[in-house]
PDB file of C-alpha atoms in Angstrom:
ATOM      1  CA  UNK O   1     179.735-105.599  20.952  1.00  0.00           C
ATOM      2  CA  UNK O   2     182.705-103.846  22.271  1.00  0.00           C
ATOM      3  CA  UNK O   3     183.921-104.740  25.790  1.00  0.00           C
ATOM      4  CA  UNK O   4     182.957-102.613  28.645  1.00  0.00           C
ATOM      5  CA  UNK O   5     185.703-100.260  30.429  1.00  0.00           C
ATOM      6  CA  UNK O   6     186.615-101.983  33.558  1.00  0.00           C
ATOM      7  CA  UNK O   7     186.188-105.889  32.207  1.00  0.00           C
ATOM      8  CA  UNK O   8     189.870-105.956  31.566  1.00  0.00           C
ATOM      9  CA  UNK O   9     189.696-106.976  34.470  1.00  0.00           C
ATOM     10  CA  UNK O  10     188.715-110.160  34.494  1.00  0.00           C
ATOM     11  CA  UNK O  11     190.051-113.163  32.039  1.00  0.00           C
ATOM     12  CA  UNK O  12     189.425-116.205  31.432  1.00  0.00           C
ATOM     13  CA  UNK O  13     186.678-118.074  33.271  1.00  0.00           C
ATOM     14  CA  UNK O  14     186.038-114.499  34.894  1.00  0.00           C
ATOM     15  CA  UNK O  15     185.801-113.407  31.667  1.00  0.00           C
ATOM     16  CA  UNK O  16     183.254-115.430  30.185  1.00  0.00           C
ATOM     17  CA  UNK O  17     181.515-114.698  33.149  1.00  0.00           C
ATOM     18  CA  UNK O  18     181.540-110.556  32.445  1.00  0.00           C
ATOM     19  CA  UNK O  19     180.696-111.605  28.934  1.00  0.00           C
ATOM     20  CA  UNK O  20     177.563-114.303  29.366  1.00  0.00           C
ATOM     21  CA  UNK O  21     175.877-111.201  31.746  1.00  0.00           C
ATOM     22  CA  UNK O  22     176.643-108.052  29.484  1.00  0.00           C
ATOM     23  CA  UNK O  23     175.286-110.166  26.557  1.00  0.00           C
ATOM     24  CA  UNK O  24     172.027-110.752  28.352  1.00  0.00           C
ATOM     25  CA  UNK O  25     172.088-107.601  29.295  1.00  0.00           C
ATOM     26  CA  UNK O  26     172.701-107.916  33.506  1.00  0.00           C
ATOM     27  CA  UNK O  27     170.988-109.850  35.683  1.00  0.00           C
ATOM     28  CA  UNK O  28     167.620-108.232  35.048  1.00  0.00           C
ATOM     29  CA  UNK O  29     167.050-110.352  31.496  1.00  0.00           C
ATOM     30  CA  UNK O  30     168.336-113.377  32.967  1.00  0.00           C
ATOM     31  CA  UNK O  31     166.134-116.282  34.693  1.00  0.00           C
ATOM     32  CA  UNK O  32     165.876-116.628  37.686  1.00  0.00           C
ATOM     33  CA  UNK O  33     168.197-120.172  37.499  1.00  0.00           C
ATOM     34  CA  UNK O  34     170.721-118.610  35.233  1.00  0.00           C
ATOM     35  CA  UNK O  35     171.262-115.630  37.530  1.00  0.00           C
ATOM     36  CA  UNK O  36     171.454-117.514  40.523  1.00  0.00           C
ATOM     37  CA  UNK O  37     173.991-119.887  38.443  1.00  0.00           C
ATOM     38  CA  UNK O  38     176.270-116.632  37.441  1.00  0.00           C
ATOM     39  CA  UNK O  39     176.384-115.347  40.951  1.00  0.00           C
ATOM     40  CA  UNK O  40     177.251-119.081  42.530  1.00  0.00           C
ATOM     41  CA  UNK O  41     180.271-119.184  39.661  1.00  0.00           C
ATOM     42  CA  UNK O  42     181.130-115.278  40.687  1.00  0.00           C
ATOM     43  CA  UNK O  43     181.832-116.308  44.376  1.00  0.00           C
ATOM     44  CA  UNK O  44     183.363-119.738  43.502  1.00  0.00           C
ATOM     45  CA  UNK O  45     185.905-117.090  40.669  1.00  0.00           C
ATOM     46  CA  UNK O  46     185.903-114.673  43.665  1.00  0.00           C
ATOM     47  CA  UNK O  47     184.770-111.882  41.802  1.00  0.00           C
ATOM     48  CA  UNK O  48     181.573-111.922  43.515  1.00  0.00           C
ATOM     49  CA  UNK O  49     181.203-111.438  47.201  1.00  0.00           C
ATOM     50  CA  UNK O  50     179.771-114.359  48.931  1.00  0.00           C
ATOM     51  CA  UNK O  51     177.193-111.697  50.226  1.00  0.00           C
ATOM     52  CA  UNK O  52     175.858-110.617  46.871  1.00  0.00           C
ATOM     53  CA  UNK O  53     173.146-112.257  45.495  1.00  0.00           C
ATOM     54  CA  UNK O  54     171.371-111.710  41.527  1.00  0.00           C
ATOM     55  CA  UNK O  55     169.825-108.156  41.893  1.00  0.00           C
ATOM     56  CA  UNK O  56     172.025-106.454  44.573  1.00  0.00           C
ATOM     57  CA  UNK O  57     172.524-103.206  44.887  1.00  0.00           C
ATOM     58  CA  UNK O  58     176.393-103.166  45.786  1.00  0.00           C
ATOM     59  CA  UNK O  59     178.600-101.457  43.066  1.00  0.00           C
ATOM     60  CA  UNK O  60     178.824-103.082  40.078  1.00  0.00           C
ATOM     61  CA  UNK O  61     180.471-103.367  36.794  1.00  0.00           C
ATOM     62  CA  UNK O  62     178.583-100.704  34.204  1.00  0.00           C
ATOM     63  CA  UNK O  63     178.129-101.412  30.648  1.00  0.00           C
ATOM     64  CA  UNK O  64     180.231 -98.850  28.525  1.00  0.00           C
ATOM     65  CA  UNK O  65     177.890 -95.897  28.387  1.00  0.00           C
ATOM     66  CA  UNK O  66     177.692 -96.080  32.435  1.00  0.00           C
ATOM     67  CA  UNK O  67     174.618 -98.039  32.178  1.00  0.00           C
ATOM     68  CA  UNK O  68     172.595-100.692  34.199  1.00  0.00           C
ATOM     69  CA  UNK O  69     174.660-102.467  36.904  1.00  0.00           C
ATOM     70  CA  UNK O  70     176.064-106.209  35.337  1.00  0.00           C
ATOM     71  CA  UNK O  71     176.781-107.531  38.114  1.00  0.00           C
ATOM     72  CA  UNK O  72     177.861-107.167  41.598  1.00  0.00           C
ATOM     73  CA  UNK O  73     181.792-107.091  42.597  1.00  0.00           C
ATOM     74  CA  UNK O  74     183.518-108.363  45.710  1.00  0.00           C
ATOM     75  CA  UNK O  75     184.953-105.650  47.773  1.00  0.00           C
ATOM     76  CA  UNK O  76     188.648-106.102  46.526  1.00  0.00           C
ATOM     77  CA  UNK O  77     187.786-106.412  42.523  1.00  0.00           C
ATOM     78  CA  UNK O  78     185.584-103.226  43.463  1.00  0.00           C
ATOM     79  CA  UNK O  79     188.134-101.338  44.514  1.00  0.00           C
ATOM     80  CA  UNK O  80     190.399-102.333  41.925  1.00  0.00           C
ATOM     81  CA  UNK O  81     187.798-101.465  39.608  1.00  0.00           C
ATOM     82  CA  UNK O  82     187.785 -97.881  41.758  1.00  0.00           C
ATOM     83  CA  UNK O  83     191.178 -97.693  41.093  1.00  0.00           C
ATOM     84  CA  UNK O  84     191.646 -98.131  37.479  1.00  0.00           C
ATOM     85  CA  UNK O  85     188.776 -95.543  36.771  1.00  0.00           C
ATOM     86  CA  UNK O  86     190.444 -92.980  38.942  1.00  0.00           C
ATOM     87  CA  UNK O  87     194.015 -93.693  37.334  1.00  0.00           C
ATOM     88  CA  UNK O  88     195.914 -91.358  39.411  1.00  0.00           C
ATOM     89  CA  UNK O  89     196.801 -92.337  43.063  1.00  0.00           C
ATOM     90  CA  UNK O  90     197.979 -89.535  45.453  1.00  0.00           C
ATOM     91  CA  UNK O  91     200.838 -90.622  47.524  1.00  0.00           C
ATOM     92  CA  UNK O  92     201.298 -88.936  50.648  1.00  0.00           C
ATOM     93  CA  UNK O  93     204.367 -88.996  52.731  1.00  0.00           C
ATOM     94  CA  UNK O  94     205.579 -86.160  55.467  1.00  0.00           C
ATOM     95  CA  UNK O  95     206.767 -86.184  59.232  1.00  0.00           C
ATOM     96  CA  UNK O  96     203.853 -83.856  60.319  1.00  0.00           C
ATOM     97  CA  UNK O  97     200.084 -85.678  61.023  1.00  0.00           C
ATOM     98  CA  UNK O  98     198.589 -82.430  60.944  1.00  0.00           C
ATOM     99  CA  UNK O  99     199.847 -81.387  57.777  1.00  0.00           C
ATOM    100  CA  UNK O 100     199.436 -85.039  56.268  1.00  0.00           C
ATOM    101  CA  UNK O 101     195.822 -84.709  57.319  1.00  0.00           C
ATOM    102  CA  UNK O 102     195.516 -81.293  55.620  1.00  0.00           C
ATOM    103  CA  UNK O 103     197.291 -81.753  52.423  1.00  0.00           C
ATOM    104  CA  UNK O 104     195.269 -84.901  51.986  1.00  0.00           C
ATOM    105  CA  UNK O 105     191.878 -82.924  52.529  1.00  0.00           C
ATOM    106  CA  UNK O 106     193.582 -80.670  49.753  1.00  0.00           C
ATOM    107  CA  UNK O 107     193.855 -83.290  47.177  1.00  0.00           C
ATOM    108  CA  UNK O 108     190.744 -84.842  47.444  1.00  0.00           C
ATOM    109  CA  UNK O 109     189.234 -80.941  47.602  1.00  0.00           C
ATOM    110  CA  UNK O 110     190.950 -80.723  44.138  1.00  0.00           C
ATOM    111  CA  UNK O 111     189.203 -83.265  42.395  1.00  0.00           C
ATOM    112  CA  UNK O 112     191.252 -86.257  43.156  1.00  0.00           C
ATOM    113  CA  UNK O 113     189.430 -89.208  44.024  1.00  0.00           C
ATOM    114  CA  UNK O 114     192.197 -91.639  45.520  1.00  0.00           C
ATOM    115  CA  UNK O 115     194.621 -90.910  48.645  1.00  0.00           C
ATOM    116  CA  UNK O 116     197.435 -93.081  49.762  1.00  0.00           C
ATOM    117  CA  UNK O 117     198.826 -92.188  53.202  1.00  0.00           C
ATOM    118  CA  UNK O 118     202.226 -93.819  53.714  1.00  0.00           C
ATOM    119  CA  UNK O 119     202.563 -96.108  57.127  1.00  0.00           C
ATOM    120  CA  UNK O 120     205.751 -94.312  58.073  1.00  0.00           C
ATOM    121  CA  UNK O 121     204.026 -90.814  58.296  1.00  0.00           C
ATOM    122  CA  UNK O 122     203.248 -89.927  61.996  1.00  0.00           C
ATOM    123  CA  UNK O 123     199.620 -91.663  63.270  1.00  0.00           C
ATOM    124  CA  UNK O 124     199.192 -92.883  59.550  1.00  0.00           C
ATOM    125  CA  UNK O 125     195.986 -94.920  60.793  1.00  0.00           C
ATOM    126  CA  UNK O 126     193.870 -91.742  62.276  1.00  0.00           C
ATOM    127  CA  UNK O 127     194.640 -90.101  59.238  1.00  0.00           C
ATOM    128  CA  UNK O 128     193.254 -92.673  57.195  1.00  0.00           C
ATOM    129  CA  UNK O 129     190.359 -92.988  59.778  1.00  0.00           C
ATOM    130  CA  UNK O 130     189.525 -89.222  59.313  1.00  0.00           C
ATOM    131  CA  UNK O 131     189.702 -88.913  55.594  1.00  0.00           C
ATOM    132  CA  UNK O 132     187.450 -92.207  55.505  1.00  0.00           C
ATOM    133  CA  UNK O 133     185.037 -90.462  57.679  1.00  0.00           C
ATOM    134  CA  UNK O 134     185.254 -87.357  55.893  1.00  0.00           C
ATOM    135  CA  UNK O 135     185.197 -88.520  52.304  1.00  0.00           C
ATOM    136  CA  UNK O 136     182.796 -91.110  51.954  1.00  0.00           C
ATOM    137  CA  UNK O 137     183.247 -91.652  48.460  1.00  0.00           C
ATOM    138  CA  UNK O 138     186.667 -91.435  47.928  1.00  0.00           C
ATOM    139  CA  UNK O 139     189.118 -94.402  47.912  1.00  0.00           C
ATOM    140  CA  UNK O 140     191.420 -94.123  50.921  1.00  0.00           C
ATOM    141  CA  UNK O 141     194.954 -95.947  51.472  1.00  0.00           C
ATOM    142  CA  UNK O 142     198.001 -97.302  53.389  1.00  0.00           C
ATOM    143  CA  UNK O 143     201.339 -97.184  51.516  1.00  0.00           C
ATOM    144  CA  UNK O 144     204.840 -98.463  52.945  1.00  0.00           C
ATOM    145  CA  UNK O 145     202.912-101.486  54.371  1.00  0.00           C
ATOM    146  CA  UNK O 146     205.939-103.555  55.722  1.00  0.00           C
ATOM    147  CA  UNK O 147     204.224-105.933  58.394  1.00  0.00           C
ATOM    148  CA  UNK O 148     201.216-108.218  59.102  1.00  0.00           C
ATOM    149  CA  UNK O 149     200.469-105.540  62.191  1.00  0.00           C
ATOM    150  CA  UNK O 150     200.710-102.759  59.554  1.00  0.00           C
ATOM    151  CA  UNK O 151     198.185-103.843  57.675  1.00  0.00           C
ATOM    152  CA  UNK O 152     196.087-104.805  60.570  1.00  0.00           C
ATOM    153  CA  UNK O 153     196.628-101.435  62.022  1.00  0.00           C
ATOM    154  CA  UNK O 154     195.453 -99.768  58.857  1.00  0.00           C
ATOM    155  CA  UNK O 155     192.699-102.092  57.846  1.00  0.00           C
ATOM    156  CA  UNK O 156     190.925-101.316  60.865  1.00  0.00           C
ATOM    157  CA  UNK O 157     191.118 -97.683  60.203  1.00  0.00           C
ATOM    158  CA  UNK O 158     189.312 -98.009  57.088  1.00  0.00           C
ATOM    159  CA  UNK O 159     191.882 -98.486  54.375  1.00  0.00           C
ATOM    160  CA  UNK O 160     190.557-100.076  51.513  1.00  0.00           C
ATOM    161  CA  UNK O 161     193.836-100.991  49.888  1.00  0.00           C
ATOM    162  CA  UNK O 162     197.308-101.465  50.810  1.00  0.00           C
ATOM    163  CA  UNK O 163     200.727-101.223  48.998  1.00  0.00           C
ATOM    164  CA  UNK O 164     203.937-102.141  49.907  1.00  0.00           C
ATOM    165  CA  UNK O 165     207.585-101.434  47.744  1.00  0.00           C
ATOM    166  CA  UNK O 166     208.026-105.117  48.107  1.00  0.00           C
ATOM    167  CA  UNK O 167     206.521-109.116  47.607  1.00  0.00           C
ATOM    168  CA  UNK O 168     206.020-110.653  51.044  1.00  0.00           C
ATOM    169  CA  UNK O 169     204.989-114.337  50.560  1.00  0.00           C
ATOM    170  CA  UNK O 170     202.720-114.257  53.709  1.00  0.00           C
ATOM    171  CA  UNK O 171     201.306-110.374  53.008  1.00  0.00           C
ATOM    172  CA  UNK O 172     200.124-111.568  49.374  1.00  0.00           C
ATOM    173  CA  UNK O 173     198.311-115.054  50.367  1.00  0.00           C
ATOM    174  CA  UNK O 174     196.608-113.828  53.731  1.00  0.00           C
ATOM    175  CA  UNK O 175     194.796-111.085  51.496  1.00  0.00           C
ATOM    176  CA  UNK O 176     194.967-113.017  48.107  1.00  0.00           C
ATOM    177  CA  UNK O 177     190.769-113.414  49.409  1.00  0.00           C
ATOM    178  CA  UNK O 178     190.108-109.415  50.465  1.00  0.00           C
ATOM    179  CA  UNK O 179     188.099-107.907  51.962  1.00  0.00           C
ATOM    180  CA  UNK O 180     191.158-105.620  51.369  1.00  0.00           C
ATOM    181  CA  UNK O 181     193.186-105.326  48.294  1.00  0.00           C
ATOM    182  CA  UNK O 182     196.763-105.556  48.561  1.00  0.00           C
ATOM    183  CA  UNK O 183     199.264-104.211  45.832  1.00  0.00           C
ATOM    184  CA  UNK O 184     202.903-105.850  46.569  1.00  0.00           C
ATOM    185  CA  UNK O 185     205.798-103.921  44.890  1.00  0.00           C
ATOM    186  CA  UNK O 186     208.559-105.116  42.162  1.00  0.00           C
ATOM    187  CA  UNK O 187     210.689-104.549  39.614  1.00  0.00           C
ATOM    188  CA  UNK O 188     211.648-107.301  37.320  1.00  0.00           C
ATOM    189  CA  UNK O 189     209.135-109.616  35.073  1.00  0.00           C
ATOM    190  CA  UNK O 190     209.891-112.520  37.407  1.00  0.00           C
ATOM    191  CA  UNK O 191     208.901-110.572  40.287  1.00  0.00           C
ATOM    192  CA  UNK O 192     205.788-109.586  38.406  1.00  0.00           C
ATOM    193  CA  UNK O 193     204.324-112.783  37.718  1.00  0.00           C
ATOM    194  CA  UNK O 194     206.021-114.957  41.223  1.00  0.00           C
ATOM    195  CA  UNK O 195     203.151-111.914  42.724  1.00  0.00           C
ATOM    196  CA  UNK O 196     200.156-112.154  40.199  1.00  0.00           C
ATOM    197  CA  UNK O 197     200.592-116.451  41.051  1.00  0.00           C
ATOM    198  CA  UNK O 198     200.698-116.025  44.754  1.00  0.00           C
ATOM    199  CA  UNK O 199     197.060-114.223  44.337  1.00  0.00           C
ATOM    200  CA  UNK O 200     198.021-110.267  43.784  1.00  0.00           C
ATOM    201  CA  UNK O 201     195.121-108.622  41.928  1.00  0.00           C
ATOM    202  CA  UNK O 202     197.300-105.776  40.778  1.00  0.00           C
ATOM    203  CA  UNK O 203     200.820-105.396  40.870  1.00  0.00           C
ATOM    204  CA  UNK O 204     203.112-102.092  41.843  1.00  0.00           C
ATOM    205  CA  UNK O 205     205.885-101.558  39.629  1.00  0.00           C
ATOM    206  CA  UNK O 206     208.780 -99.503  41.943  1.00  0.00           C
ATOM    207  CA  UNK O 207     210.488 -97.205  41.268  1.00  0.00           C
ATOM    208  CA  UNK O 208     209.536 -97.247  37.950  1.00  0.00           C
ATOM    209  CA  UNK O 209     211.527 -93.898  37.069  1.00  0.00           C
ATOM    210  CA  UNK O 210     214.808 -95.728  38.053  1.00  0.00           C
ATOM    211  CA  UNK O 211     214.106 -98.861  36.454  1.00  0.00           C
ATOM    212  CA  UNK O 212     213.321 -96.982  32.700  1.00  0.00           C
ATOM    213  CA  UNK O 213     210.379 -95.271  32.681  1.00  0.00           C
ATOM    214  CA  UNK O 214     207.526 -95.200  30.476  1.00  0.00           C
ATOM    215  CA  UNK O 215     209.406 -97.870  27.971  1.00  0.00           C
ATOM    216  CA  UNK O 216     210.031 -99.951  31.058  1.00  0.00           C
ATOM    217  CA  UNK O 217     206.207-100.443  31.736  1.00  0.00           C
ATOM    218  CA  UNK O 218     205.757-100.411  28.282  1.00  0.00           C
ATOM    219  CA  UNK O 219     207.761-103.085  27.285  1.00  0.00           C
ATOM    220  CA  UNK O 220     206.301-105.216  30.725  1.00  0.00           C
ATOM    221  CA  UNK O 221     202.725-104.757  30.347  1.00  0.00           C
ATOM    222  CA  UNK O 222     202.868-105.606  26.254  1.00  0.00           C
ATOM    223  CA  UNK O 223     204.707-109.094  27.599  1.00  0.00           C
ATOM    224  CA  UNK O 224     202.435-109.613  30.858  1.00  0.00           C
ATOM    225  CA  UNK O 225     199.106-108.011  29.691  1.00  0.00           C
ATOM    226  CA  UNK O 226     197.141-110.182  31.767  1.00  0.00           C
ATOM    227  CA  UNK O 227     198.991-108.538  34.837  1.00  0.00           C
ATOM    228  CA  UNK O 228     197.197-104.881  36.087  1.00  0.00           C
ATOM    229  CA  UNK O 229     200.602-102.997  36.627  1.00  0.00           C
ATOM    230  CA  UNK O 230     200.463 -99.809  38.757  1.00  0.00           C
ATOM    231  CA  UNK O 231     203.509 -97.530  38.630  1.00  0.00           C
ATOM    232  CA  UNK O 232     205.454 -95.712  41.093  1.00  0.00           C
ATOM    233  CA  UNK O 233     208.182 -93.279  41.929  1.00  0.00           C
ATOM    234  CA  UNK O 234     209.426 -90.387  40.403  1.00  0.00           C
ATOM    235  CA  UNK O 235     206.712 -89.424  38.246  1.00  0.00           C
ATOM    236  CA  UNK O 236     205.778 -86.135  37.022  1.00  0.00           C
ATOM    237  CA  UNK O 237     202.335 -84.913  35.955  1.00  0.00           C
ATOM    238  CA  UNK O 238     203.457 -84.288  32.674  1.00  0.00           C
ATOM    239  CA  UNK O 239     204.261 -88.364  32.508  1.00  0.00           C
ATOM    240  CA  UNK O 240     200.923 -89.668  33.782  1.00  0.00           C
ATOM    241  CA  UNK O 241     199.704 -89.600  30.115  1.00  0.00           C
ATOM    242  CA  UNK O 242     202.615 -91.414  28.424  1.00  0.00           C
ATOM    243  CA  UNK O 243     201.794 -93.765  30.876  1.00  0.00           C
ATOM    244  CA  UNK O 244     198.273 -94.260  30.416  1.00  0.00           C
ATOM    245  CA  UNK O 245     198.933 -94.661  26.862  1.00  0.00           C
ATOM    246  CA  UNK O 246     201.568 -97.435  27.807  1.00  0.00           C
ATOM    247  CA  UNK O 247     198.582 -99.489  29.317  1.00  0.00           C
ATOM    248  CA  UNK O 248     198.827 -99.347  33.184  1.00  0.00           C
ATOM    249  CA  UNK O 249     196.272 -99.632  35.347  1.00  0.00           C
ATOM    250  CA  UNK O 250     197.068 -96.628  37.201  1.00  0.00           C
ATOM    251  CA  UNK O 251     199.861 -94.080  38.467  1.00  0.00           C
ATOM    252  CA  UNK O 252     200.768 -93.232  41.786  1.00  0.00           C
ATOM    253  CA  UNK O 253     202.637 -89.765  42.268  1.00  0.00           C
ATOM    254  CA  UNK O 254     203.553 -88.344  45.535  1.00  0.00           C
ATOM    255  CA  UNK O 255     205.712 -84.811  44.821  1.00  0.00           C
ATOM    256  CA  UNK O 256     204.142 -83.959  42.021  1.00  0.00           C
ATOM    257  CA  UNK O 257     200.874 -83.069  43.877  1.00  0.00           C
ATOM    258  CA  UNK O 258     202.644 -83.299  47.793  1.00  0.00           C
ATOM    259  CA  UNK O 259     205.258 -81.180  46.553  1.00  0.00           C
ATOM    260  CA  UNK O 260     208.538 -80.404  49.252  1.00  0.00           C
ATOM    261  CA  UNK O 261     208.185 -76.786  49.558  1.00  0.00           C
ATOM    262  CA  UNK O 262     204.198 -76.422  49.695  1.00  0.00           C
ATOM    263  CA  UNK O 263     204.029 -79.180  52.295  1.00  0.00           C
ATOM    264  CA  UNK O 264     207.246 -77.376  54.114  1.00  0.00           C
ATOM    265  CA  UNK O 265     204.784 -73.961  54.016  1.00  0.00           C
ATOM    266  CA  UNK O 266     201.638 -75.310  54.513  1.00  0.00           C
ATOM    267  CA  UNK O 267     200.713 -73.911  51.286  1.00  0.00           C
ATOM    268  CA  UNK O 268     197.484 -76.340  50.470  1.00  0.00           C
ATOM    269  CA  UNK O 269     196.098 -73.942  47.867  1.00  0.00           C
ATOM    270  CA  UNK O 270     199.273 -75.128  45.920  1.00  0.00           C
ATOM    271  CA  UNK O 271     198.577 -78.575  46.359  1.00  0.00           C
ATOM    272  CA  UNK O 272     194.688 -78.332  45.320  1.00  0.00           C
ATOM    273  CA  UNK O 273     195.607 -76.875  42.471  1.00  0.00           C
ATOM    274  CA  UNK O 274     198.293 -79.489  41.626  1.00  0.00           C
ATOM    275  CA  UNK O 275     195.354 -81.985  42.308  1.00  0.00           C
ATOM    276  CA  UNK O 276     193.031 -80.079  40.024  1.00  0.00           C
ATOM    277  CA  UNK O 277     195.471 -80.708  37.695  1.00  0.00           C
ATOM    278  CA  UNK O 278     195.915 -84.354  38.486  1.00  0.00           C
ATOM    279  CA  UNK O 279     192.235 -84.864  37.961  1.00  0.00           C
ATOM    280  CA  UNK O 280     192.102 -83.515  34.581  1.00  0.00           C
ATOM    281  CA  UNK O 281     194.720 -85.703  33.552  1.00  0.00           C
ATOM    282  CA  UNK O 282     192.035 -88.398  34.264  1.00  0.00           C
ATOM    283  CA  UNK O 283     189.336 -87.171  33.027  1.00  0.00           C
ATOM    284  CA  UNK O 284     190.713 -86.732  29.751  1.00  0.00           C
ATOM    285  CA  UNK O 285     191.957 -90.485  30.152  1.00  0.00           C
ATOM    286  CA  UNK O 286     188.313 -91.933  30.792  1.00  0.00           C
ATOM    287  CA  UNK O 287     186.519 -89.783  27.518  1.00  0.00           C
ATOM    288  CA  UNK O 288     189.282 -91.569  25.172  1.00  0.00           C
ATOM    289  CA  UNK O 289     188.739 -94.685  26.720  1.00  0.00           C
TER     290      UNK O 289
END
């Protein structure tokens, strides 16, 4: 039996774990014992939310035709898990709130399912607090997190992950355990794996553009598969493909939906359609995979 989409994620122990319950089927075919003993090595692996217990009904890991639940995920492998399915992360960035908040509804309008809203863009955290409010089901943001208070500030809004252009020691560890997810930027291999071994889930690769492209994150993830990278900066629809196909766990673009000029105008027909053609670029991802 083929793996399911999504249980890349986990390895090793975590692994076995994903495997024992998709080969049984999910919890429902398992004992009593045994499930209780899969969910008590979930939470000790930290895949599994010390909340959950065998039968939950928190989101879960789906067999690979979208099937019955395997098990239930902690809040940050979930929204890794969100992440990777949606593939394409929206990155916005602008000196206006009112037109961040607007382009943003835009996107998500669209099609697109994942919003990043940049720390340094004017009351970032209501923003995120809105769009949280207003779109339940999507997976809302904070990029450019630089400081402990930053991420505070837009945790409490609602942000379910963070992302920063750089590795801060203290930033990884104090969320290495969640509730949020935190994606810590670099460039080189080193810098890769020093983050994955202080306890970062995913890593950003920035600015990916400048650093070589689609045979720089090639060449990285073929070397560190065991590493989710998540690419960023200076990337054009027309690349999100060749980067899917290079293995990453997801994109993030910023002017290719936010573009200068329609932000500049106002023009958020322009950027829903830009969106609309984000989205596509992921669907067609998720019916080859």
């Amino acid at each position: 039996m083929s793996a399911a989409p999504g249980l890349g994620l986990f390895r090793g122990a975590a692994g076995d774990l994903c495997r024992e319950s998709l080969r049984r089927g999910g919890y429902g075919s398992l004992s009593a014992q045994k499930a209780s003993q899969l969910v008590k090595k979930g939470r000790k692996l930290g895949i599994i939310s010390a909340s959950s217990s065998a039968g939950s009904s928190t989101e879960s890991a789906r067999d690979q035709n979208g099937g019955a639940a395997l098990f239930p995920l902690s809040s940050v492998q979930s929204t890794l898990h969100r992440l990777r399915r949606a593939g394409i992360i929206a990155c916005l960035r602008t000196t206006s709130a009112d037109v961040a908040l607007d382009a943003a509804r835009a996107a998500l309008d669209g099609g697109l399912t994942t919003v990043e809203v940049t720390m340094t863009t004017p009351s970032a955290a209501k923003i995120i607090d809105c769009l949280v409010r207003e779109y339940p089901s999507a997976t809302i943001g904070a990029g450019t997190v630089l400081s402990m208070q930053e991420a505070e500030v837009a945790k409490q809004a609602g942000a379910k992950f963070l992302t920063s252009p750089v590795t801060m020691e203290d930033m990884v560890r104090a969320h290495k355990d969640g509730p949020v997810l935190f994606i810590p930027g670099t460039m080189t291999p080193t810098e890769v794996v020093t983050a994955h071994c202080l306890g970062a889930c995913a890593v950003k690769l920035f600015p990916v553009a400048l650093l070589g492209g689609v045979q720089y994150a090639l060449a990285l993830q073929r070397t560190l598969p065991h590493i989710p990278l998540i690419v960023s900066s200076g990337i054009s629809l027309d690349m999100v493909e060749p980067y899917f196909s290079a293995g990453v766990m997801a994109v993030i673009v910023s002017d290719a939906v936010f573009g200068k000029a329609a932000l500049e105008t106002r023009d958020y027909s322009k950027i829903k359609t830009l969106a609309s053609a984000a989205a596509s670029k992921c669907l067609s991802r998720s019916t080859e995979t």
